[in-house]
Short mmCIF file of C-alpha atoms in Angstrom, two decimals:
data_model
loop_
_atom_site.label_atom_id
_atom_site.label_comp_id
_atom_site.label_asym_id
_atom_site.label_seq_id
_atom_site.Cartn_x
_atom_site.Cartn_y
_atom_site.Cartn_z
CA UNK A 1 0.00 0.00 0.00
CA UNK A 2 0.89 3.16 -0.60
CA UNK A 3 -0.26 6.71 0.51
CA UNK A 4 0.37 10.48 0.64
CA UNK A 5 -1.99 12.36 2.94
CA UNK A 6 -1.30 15.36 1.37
CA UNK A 7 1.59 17.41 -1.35
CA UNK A 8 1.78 20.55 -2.12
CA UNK A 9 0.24 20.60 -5.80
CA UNK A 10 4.12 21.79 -6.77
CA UNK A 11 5.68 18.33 -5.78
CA UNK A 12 3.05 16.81 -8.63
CA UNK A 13 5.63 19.11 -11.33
CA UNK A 14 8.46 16.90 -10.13
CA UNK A 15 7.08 14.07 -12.76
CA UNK A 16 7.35 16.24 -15.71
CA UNK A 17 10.40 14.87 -17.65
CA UNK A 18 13.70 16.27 -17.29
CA UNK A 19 14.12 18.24 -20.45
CA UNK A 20 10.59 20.13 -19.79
CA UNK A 21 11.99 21.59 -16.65
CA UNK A 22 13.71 24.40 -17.97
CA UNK A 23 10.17 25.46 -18.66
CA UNK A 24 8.94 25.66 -15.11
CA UNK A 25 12.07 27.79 -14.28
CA UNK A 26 10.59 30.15 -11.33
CA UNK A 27 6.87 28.82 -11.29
CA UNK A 28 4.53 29.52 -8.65
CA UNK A 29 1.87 26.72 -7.51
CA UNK A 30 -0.72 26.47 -4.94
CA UNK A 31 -2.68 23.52 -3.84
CA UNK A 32 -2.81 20.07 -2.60
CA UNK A 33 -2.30 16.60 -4.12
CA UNK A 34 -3.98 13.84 -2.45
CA UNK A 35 -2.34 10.20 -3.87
CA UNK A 36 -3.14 7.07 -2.34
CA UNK A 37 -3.45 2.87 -3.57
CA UNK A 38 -2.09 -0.76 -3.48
CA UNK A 39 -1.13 -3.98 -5.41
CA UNK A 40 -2.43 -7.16 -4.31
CA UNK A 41 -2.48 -10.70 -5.65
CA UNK A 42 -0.66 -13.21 -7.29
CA UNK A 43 0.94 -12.91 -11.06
CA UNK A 44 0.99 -15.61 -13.64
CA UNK A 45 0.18 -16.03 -17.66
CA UNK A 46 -3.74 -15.40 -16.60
CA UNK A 47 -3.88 -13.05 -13.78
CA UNK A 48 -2.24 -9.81 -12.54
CA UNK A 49 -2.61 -8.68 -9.32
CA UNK A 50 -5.41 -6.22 -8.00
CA UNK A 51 -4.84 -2.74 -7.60
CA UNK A 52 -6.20 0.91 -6.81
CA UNK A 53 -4.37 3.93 -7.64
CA UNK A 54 -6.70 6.82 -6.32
CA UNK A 55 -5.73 10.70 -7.39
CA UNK A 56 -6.65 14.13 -5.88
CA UNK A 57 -5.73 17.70 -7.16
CA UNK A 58 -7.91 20.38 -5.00
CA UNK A 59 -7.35 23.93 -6.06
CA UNK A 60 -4.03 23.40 -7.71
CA UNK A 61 -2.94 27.20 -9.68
CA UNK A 62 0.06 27.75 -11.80
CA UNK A 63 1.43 30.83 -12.26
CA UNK A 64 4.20 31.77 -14.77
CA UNK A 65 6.97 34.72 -14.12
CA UNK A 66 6.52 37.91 -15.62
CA UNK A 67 2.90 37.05 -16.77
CA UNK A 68 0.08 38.48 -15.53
CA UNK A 69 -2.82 35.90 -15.27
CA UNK A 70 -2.75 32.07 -14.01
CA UNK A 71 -4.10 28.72 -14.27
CA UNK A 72 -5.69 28.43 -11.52
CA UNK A 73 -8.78 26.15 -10.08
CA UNK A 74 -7.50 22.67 -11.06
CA UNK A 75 -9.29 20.08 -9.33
CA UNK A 76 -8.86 16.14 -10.17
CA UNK A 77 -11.35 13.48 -8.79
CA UNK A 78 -9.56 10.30 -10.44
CA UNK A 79 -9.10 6.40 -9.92
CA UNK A 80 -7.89 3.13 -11.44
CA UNK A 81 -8.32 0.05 -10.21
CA UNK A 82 -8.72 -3.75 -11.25
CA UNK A 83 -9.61 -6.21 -9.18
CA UNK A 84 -7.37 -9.38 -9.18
CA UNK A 85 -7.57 -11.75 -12.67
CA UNK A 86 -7.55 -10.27 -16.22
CA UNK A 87 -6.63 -6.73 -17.57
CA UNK A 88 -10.20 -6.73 -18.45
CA UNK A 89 -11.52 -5.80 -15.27
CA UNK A 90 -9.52 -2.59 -15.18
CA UNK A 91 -11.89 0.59 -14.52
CA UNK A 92 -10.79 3.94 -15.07
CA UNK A 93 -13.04 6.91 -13.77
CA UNK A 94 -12.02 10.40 -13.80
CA UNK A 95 -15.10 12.03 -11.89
CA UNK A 96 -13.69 15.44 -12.17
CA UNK A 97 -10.57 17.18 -14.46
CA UNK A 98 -11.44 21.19 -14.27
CA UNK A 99 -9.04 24.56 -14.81
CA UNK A 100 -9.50 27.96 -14.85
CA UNK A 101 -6.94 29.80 -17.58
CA UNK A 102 -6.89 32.93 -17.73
CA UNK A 103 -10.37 33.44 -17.23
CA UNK A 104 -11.34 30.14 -19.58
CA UNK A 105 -13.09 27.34 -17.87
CA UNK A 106 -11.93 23.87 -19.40
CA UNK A 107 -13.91 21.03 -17.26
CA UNK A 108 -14.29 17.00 -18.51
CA UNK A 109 -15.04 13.53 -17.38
CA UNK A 110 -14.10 10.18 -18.50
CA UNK A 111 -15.05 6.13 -17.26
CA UNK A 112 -13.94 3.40 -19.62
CA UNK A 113 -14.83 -0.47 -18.27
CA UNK A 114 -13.83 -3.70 -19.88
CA UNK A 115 -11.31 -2.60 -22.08
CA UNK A 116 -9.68 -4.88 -23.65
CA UNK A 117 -12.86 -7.11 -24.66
CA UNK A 118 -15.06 -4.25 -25.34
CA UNK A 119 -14.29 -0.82 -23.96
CA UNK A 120 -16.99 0.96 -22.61
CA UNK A 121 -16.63 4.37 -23.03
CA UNK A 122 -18.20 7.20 -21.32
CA UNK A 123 -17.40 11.01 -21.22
CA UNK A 124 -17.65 14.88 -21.39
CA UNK A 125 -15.80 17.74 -22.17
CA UNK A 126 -16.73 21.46 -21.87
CA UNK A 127 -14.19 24.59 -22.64
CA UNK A 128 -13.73 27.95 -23.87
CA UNK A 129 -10.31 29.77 -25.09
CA UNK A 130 -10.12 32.85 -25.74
CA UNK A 131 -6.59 32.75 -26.98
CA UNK A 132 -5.98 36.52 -26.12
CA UNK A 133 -6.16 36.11 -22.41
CA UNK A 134 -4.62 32.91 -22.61
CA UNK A 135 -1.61 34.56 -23.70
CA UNK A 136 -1.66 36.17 -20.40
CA UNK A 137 -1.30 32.95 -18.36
CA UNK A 138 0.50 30.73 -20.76
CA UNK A 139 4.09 31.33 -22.68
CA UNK A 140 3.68 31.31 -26.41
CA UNK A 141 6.67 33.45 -27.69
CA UNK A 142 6.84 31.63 -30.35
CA UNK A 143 3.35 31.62 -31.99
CA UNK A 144 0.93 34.37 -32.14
CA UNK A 145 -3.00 33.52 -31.29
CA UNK A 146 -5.93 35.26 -31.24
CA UNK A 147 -9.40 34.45 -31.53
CA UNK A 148 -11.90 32.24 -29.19
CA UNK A 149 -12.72 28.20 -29.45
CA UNK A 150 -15.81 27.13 -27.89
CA UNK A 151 -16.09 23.12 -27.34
CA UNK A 152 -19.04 20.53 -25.73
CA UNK A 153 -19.07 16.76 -26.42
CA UNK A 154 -20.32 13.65 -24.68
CA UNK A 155 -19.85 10.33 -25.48
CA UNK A 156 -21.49 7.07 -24.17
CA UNK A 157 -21.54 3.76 -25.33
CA UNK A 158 -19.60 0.53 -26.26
CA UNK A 159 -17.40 -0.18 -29.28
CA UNK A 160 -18.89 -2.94 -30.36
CA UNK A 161 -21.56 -0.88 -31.28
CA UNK A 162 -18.92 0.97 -33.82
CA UNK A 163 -17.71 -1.84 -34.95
CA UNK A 164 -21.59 -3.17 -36.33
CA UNK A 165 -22.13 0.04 -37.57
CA UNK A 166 -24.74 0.64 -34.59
CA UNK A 167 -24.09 4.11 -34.43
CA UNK A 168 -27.51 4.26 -33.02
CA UNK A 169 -26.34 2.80 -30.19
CA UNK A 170 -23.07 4.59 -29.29
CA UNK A 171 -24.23 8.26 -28.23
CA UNK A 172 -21.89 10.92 -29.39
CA UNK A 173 -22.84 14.38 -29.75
CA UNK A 174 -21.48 17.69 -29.45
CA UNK A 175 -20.07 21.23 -31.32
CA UNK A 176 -16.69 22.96 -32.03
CA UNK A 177 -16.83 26.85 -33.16
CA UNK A 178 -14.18 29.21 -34.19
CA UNK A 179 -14.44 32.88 -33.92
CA UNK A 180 -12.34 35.49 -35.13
CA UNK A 181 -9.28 33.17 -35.13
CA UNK A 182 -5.50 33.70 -36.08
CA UNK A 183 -2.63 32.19 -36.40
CA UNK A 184 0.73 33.33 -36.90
CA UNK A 185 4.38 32.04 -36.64
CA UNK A 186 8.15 32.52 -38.23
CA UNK A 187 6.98 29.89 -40.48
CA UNK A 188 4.75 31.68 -42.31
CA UNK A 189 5.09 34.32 -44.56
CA UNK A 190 1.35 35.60 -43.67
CA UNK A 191 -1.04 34.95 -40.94
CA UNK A 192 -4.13 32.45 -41.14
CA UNK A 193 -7.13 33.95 -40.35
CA UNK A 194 -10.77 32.27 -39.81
CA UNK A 195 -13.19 34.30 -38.88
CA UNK A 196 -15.97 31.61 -38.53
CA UNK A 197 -15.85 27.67 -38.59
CA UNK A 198 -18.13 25.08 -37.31
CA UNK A 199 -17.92 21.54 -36.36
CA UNK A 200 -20.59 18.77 -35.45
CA UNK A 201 -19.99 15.61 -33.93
CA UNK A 202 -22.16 12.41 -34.40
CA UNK A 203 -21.36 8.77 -34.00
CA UNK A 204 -20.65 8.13 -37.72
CA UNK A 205 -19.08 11.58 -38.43
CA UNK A 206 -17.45 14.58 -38.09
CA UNK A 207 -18.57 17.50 -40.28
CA UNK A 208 -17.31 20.89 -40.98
CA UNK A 209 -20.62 22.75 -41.59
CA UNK A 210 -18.51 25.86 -42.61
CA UNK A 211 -15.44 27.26 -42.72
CA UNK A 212 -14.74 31.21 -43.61
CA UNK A 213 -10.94 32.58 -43.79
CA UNK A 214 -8.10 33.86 -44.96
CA UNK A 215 -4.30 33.73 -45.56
CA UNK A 216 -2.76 37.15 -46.60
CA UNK A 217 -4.87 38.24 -49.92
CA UNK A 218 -6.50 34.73 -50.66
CA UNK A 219 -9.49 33.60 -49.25
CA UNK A 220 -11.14 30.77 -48.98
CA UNK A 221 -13.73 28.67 -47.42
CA UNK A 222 -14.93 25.01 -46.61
CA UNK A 223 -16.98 22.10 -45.69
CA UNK A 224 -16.86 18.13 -45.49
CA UNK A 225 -17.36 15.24 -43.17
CA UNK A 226 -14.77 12.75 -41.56
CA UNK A 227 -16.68 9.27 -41.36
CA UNK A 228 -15.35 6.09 -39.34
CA UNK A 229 -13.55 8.19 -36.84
CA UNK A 230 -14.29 6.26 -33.64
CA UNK A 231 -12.86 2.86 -34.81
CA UNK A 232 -9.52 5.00 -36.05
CA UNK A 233 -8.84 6.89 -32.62
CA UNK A 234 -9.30 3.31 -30.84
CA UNK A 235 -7.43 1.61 -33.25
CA UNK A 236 -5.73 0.02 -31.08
#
C-alpha cells in the first residue's frame, strides 16, 4: 500500500520529464495533491494482481513569471483500479478534471470499463479559449494567437456498437466553433485567419458545416465530413 496524505500541488511538477523543466524555471503553484493505492495478488500467464491507484488535485494554480494571469482552479477526482484476474476488469473513472486559464473554464469527465474485450466508453468535455487572455497565463513566444474556441461533447456507449455500424447505439454528440481566429508564426510568410468555422460531432461523423478565412490576400472557405472516426482513434 501506498499513501500520501497530502503534497503541495508543486511536488506533482516533479514528474514532468527532465528536459521540460527548464520550462517551469521560477513557477509559482498552490494547492494540494492527495495520492493514495495498493497492489495485491498473485501474477501468472492469466492473472495480474489487483490494484487501486486513487488521485486528488484540490485547487491546484500555476502561475508563470513575468505574466500576468494564471491557471488556476484545477481540481482532479480520479481512480484506477482492477480487481485481481484479467486486464479486463480494469476501470478507469475520472469524476472530475477542471481549470480555470486565464479566465477560460476547461472542465471533462471520463469512465472506460472492460477494455480490452469491449471498452466501454463514457465522457464529457466542456471549454472555452479565448486565446488573447490565454496569452496572459500561458508562454507562447513563439506563436501568435488570437481568436476564441468554444467546445461541448459527450460520449457514451460501447465499441462494439462501432464496430456493427450501430451508431444508433453509441451516443456521441457535441459542437466545435471558431471565432475570429489567427494564427501566426516565423513559419509563415502571412497569418491564417478564420473568422468563422463550425464543427458537429455524431457517432458516424465529423462534419465541418462551414469554414470562412483567410491567408494574406486569398481567401477561402470550406466544408466536409470525416466518417469512421471512432474505430480510427481506438485503433488500437
Amino acid at each position: 500500500t501506498f499513501k500520501s496524505p497530502s503534497s503541495s500541488f508543486g511536488d506533482l511538477l516533479g514528474f514532468i520529464p527532465e528536459q521540460y523543466q527548464k520550462y517551469l524555471k521560477d513557477v509559482e503553484t498552490g494547492g494540494n495533491v492527495a495520492f493514495s493505492g495498493f497492489f495485491k495478488g498473485k501474477y501468472d500467464e492469466k492473472n495480474f494482481p489487483g490494484f487501486d491507484v486513487d488521485i486528488k488535485v484540490d485547487n491546484g494554480r500555476v502561475k508563470y513569471p513575468k505574466l500576468p494571469e494564471e491557471v488556476k482552479n484545477i481540481n482532479v477526482a480520479a481512480k484506477i483500479s482492477k480487481a485481481e484476474g484479467g486486464m479486463d476488469l480494469t476501470l478507469i473513472d475520472v469524476d472530475k478534471l477542471e481549470a480555470t486559464v486565464a479566465g477560460n473554464p476547461l472542465s471533462a469527465t471520463l469512465h472506460v470499463a472492460t477494455p480490452v474485450s469491449d471498452p466501454a466508453l463514457k465522457g464529457t468535455l466542456k471549454g472555452r479559449i479565448d486565446f488573447t487572455s490565454l496569452r496572459q497565463a500561458i508562454p507562447m513566444d513563439s506563436v501568435d494567437l488570437k481568436g476564441i474556441i468554444e467546445a461541448v461533447a459527450d460520449f457514451d456507449g460501447k465499441y462494439s456498437s462501432i464496430e456493427k455500424q450501430q451508431y444508433e447505439n453509441f451516443k456521441t454528440t457535441g459542437t466545435v466553433s471558431m471565432k475570429n481566429f489567427e494564427y501566426g508564426s516565423k513559419s509563415l510568410t502571412e497569418k491564417v485567419a478564420i473568422s468563422t468555422a463550425e464543427i458537429k460531432l455524431i457517432p458516424k461523423t465529423i462534419t465541418l458545416t462551414r469554414l470562412i478565412g483567410n491567408m494574406g490576400q486569398s481567401d477561402f472557405s470550406a466544408n466536409g465530413s470525416l466518417s469512421n472516426y471512432w474505430p480510427y482513434i481506438l485503433k488500437k
